[in-house]
Backbone as ProteinMPNN parsed JSONL, in Angstrom:
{"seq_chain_A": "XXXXXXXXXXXXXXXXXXXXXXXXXXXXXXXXXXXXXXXXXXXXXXXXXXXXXXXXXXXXXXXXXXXXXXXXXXXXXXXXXXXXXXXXXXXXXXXXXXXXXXXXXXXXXXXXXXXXXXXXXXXXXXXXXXXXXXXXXXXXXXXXXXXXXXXXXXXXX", "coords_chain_A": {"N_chain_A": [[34.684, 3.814, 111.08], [35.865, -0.078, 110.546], [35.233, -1.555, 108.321], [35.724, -4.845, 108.176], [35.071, -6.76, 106.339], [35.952, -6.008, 103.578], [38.684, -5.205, 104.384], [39.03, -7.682, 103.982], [38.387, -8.949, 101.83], [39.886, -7.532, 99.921], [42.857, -8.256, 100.183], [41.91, -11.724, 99.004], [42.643, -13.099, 96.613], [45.365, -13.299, 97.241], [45.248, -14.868, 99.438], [43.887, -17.248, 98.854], [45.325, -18.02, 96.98], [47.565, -18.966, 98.973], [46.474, -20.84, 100.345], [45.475, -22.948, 98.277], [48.36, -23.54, 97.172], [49.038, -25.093, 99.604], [47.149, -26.786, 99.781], [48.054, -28.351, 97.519], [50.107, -29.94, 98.359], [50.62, -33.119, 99.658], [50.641, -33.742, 102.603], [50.837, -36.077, 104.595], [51.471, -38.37, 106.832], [54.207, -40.016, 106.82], [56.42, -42.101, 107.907], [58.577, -43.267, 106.141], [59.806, -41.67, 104.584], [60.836, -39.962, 106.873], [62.664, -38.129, 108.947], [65.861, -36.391, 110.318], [64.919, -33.404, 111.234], [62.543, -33.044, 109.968], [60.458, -35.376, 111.027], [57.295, -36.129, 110.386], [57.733, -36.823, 107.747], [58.775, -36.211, 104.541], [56.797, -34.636, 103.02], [55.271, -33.38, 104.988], [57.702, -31.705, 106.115], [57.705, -29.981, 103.852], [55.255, -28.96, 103.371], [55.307, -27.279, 105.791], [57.692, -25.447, 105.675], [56.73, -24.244, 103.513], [54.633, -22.353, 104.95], [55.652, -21.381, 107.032], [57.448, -19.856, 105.17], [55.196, -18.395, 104.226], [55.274, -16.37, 106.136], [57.25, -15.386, 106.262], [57.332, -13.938, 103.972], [56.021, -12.097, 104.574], [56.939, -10.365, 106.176], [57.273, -11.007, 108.982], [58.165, -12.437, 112.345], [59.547, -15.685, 112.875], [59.386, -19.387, 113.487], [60.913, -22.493, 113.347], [60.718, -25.062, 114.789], [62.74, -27.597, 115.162], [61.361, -29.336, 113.299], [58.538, -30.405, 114.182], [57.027, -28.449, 114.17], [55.876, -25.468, 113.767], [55.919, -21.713, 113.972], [54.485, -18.627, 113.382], [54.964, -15.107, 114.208], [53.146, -12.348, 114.647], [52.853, -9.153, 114.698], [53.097, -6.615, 117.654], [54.913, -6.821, 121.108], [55.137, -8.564, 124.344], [53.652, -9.929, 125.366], [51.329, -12.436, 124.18], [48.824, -13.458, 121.749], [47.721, -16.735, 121.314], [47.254, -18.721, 118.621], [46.609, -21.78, 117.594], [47.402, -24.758, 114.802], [47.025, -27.035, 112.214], [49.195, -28.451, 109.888], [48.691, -31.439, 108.512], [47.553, -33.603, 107.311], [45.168, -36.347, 106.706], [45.18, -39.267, 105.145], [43.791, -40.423, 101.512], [43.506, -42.603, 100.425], [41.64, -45.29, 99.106], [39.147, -43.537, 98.745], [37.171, -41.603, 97.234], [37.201, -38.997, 95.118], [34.937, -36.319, 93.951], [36.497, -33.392, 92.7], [40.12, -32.752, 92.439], [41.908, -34.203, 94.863], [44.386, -33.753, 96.089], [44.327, -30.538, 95.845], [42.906, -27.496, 95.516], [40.077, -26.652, 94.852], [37.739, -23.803, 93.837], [34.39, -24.44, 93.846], [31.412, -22.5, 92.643], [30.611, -21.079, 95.535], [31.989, -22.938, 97.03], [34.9, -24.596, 98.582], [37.188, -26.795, 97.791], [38.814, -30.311, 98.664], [41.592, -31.614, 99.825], [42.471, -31.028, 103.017], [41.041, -28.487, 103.391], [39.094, -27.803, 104.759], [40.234, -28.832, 107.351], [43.229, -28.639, 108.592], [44.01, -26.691, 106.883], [42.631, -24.735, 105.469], [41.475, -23.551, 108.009], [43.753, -22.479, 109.206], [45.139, -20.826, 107.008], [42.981, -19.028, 107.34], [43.168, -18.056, 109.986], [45.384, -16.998, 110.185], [45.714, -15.182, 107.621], [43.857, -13.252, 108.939], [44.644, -12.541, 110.941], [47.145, -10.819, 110.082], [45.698, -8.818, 108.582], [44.313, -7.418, 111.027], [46.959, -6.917, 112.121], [47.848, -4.475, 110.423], [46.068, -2.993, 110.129], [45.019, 0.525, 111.645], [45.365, 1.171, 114.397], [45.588, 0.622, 117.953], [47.606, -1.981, 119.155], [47.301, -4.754, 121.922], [48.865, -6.755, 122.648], [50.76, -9.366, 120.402], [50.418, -11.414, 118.164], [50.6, -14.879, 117.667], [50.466, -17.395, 115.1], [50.439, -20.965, 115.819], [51.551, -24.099, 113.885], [51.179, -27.381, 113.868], [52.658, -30.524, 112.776], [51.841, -33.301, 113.07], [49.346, -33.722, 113.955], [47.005, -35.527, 112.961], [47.804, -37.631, 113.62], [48.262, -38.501, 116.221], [49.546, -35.958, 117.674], [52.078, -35.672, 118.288]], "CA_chain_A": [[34.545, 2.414, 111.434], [36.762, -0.261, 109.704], [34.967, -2.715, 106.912], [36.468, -6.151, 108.029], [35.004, -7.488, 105.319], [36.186, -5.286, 103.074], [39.53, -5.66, 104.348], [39.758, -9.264, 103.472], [38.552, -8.996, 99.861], [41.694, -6.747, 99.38], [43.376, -10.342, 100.439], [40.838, -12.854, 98.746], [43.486, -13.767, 96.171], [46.713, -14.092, 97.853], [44.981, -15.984, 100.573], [43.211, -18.736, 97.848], [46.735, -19.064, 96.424], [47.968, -19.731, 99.887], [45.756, -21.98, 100.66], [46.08, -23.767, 97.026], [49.728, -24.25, 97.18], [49.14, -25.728, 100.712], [46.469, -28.389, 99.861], [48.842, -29.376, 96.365], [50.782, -30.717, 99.322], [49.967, -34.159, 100.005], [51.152, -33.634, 103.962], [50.222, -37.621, 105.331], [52.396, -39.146, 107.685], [55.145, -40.934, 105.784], [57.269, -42.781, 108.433], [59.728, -43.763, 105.552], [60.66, -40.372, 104.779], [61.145, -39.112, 108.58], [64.301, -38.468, 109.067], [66.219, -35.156, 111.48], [64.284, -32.061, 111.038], [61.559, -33.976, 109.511], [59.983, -36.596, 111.7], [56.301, -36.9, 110.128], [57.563, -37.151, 106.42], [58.95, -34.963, 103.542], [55.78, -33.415, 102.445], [54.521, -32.33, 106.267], [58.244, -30.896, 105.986], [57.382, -29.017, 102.53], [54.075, -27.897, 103.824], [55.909, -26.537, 106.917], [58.51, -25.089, 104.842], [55.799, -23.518, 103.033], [53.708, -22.171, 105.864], [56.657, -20.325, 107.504], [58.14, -19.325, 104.086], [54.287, -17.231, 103.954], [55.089, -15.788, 107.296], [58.777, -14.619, 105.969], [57.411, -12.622, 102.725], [54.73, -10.519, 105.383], [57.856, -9.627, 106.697], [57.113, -11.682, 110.064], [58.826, -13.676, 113.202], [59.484, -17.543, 112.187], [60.45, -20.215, 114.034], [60.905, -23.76, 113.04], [60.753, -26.397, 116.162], [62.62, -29.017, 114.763], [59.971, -29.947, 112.13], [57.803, -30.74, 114.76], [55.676, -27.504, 114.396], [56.361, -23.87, 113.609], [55.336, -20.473, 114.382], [54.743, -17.007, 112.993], [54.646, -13.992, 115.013], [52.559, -11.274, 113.971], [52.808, -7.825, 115.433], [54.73, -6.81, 118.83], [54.601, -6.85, 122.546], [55.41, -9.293, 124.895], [52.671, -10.937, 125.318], [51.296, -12.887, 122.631], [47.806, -14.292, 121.756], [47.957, -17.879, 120.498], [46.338, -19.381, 117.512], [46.631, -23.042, 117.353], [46.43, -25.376, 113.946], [47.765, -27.966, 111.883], [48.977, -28.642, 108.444], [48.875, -32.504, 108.074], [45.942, -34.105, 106.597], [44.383, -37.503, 106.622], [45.503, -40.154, 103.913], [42.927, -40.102, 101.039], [43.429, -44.074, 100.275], [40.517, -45.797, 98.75], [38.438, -42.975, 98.548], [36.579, -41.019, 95.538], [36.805, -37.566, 95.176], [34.527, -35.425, 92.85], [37.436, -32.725, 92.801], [41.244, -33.283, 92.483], [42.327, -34.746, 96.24], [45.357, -32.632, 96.778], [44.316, -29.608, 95.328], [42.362, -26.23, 96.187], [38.877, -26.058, 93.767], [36.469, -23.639, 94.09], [33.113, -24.411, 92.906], [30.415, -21.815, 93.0], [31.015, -20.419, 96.609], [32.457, -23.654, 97.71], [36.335, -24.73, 98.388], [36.854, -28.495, 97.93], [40.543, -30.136, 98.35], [42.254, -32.068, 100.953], [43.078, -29.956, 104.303], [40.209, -26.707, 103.064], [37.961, -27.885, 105.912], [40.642, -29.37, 108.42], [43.028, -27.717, 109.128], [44.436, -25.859, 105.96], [42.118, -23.788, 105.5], [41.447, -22.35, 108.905], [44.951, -22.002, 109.655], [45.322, -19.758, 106.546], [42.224, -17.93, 107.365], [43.832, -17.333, 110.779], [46.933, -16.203, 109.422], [45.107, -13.75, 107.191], [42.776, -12.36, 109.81], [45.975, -11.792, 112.15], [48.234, -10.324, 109.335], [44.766, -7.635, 108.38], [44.026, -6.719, 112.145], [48.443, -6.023, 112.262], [47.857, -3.111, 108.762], [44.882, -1.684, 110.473], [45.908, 1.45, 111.983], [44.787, 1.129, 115.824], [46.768, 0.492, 118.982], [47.729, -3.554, 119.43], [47.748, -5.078, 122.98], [49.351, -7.633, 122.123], [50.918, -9.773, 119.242], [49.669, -12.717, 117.67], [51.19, -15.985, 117.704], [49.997, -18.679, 114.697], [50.99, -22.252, 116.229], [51.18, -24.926, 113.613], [52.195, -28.522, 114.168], [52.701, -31.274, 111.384], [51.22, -34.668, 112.932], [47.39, -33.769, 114.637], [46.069, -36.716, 112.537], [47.87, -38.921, 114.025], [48.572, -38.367, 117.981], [50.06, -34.726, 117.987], [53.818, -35.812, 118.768]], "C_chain_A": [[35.216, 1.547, 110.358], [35.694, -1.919, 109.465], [35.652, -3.925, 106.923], [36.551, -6.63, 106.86], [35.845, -7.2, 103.741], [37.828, -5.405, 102.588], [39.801, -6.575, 103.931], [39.566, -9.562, 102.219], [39.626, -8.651, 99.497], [42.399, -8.022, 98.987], [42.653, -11.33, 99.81], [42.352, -13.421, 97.871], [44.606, -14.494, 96.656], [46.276, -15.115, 98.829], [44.439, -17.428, 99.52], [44.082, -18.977, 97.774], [47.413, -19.626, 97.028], [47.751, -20.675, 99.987], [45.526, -23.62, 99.602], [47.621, -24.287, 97.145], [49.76, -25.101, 98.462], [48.742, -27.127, 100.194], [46.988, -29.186, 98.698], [49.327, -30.345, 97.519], [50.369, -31.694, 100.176], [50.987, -34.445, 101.965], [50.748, -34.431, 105.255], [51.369, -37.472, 105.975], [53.215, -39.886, 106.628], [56.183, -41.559, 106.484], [58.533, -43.038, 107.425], [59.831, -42.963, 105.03], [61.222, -39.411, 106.158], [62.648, -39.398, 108.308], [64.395, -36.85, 110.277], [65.33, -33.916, 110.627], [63.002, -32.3, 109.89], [60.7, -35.384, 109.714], [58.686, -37.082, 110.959], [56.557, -36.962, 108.509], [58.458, -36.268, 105.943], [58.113, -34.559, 103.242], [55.472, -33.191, 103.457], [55.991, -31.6, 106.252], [57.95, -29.688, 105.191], [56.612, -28.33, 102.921], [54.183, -26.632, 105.087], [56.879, -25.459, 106.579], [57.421, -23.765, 104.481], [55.248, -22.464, 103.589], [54.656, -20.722, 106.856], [57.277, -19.678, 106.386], [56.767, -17.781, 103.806], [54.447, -16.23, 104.975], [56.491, -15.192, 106.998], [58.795, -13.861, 105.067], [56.635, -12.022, 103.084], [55.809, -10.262, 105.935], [58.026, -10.148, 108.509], [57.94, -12.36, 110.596], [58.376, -14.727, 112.814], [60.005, -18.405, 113.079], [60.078, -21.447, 113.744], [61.369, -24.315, 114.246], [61.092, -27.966, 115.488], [61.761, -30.495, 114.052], [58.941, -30.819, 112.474], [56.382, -30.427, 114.366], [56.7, -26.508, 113.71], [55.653, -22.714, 113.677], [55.49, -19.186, 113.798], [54.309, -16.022, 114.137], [54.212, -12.608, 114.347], [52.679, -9.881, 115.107], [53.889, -7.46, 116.596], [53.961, -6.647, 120.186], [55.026, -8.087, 122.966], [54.274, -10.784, 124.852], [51.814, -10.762, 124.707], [49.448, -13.722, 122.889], [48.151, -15.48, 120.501], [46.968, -18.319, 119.765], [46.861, -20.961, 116.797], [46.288, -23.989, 115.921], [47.242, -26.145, 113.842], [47.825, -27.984, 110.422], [48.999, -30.354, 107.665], [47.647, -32.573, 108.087], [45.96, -35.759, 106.354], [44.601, -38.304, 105.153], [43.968, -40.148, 103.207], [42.84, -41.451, 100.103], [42.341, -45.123, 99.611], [39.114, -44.637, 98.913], [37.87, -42.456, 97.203], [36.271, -39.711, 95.807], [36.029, -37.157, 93.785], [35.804, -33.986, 92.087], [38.903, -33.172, 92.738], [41.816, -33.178, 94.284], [42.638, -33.338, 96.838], [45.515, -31.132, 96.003], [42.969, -28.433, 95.964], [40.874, -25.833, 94.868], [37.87, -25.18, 94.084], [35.43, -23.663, 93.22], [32.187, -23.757, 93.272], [31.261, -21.079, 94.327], [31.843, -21.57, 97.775], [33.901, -23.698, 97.553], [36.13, -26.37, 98.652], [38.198, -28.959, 97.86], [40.784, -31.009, 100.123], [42.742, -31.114, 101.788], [42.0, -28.399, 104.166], [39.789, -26.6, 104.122], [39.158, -27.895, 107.739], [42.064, -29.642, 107.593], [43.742, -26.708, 108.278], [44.045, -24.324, 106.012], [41.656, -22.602, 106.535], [42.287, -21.917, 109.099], [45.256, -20.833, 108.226], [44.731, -18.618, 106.833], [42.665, -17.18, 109.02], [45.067, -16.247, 110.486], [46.259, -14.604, 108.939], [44.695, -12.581, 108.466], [44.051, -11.173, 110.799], [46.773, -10.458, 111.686], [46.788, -9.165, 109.069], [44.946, -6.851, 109.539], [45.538, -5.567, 111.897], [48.751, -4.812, 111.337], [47.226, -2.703, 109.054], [45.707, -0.79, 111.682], [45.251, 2.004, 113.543], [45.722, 0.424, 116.721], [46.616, -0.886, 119.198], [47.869, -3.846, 121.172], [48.537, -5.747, 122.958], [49.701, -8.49, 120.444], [50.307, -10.864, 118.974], [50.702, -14.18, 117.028], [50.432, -17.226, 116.869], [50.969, -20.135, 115.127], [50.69, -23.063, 115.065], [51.818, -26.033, 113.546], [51.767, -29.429, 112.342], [52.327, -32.835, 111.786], [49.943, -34.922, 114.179], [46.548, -34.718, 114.091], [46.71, -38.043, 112.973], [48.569, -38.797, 115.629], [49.363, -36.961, 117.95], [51.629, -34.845, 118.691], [54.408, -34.631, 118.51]], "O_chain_A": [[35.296, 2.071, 109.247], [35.543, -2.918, 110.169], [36.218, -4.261, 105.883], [37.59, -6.927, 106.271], [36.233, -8.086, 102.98], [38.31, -5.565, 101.467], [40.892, -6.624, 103.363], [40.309, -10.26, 101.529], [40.361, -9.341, 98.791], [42.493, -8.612, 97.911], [42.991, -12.307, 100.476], [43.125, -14.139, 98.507], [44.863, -15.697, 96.611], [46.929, -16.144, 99.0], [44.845, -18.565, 99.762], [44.391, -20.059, 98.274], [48.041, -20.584, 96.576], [48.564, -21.58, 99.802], [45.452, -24.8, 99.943], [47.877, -25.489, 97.199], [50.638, -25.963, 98.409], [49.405, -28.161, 100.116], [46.677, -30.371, 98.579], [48.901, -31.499, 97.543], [49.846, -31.434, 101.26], [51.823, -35.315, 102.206], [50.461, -34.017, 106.378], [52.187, -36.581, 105.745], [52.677, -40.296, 105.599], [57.154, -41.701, 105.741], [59.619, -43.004, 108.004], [60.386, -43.564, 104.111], [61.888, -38.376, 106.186], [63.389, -40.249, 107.816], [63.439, -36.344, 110.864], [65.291, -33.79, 109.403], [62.77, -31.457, 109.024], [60.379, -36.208, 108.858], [58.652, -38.296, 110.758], [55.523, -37.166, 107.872], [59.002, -35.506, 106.742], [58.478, -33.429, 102.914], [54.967, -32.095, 103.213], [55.7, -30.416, 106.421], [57.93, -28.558, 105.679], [56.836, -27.122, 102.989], [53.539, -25.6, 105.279], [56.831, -24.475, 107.316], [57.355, -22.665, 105.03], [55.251, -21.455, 102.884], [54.326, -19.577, 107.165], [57.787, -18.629, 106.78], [57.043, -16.647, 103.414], [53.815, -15.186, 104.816], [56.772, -14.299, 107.797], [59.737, -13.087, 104.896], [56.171, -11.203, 102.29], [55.413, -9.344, 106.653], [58.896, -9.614, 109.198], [58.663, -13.033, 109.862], [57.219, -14.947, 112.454], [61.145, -18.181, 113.486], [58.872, -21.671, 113.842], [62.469, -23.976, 114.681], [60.391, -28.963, 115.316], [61.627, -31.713, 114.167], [58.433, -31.677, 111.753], [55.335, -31.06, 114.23], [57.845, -26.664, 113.285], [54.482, -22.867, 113.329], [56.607, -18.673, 113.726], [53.347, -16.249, 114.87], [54.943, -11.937, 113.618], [52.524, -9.991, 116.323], [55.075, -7.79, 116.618], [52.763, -6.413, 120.34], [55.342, -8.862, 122.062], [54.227, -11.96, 124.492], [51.296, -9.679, 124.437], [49.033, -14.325, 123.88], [48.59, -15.341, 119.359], [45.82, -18.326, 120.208], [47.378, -21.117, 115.691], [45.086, -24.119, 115.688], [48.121, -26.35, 114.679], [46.872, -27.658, 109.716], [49.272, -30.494, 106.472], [46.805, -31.879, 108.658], [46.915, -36.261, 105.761], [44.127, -37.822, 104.124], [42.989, -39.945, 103.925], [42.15, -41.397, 99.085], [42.728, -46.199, 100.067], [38.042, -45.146, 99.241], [38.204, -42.995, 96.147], [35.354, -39.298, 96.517], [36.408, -37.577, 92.692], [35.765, -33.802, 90.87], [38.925, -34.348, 93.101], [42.071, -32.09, 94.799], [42.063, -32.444, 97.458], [46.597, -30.67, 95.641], [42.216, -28.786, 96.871], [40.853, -24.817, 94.174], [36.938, -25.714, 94.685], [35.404, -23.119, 92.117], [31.755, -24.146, 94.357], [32.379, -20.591, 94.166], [32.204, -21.295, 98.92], [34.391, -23.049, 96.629], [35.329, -26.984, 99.357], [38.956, -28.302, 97.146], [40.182, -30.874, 101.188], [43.5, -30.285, 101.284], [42.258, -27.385, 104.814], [39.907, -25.528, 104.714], [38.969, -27.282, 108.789], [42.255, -30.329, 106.59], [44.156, -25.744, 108.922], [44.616, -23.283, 106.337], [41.489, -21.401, 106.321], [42.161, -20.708, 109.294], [45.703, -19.774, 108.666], [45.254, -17.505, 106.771], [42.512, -15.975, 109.223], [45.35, -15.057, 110.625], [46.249, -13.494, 109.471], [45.143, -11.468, 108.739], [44.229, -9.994, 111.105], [47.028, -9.454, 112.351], [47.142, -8.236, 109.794], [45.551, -5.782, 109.457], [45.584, -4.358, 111.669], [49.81, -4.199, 111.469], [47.157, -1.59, 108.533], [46.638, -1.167, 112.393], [44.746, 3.116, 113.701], [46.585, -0.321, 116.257], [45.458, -1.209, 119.466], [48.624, -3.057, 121.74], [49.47, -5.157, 123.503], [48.996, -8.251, 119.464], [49.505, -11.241, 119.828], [51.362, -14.196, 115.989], [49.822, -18.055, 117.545], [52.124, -20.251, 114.718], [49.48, -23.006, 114.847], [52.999, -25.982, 113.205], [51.079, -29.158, 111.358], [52.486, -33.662, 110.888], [49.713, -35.856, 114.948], [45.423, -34.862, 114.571], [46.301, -39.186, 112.766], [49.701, -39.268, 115.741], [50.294, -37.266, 118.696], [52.1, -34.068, 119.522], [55.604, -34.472, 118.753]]}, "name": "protein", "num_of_chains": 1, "seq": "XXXXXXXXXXXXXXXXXXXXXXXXXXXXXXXXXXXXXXXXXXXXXXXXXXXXXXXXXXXXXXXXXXXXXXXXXXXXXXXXXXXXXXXXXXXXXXXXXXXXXXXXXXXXXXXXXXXXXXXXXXXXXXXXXXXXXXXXXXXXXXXXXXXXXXXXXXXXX"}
């Protein structure tokens, strides 16, 4: 019988550091950086950049959608199960953080950081989960498809 949990400790690091270099990335809307292949900003580019750049050193399918969105493909077969997220995050404007904003802290058993909760952090922990199942050594029906777009905080264009 196979130790999910087990499995993902293996991963605990590389996935934090993922998920750290993500939430450095202040990935607001920035209208006055949009430009071609970058509509919601330069940093939702970077973070996108980023995001597919983790899905190109597992050795994985990439595709960039006109810096809309982008996609990794995990495993093989035709048909694909989809996993939906986002990497833009919510301006942090007159607020007060205990923690540094755009950054990845854990305290005790907590993670604290712009995007950990929504949607940084699940979308890594998808990623992971996908990229474990694809190294375990059992027959796939299908592949796995992470979806992530770059402007869900502000109307999903």
């Amino acid at each position: 019988m196979i130790d999910f949990k087990e499995e993902v400790l293996k991963h605990k690091d590389e996935m934090l550091k993922d998920l750290k270099d993500l939430c450095l990335i202040p990935s607001t809307l920035d209208e006055s950086t949009a430009k071609e292949n970058q509509p919601f900003g330069e940093n939702n580019r970077k973070a996108l950049d980023l995001m597919l750049s983790i899905g190109q050193r597992d050795g994985f399918v990439t595709d960039d959608c006109d810096g809309y969105a982008g996609s990794i493909d995990i495993g093989e077969g035709e048909e694909c199960f989809g996993i939906l997220g986002h990497l833009d995050v919510v301006p942090t404007e007159g607020q007060e953080w205990d923690y540094p904003k755009y950054d990845m802290t854990l305290d005790g058993d907590t993670l604290y950081g712009r995007g950990v909760a929504d949607d940084k952090g699940p979308l890594i922990a998808a990623y992971y989960a996908a990229k474990i199942v694809n190294e375990l050594d059992f027959e796939k029906k299908m592949k796995v498809r992470i979806i992530f777009g770059c402007n869900e905080e502000n109307g999903s264009r």
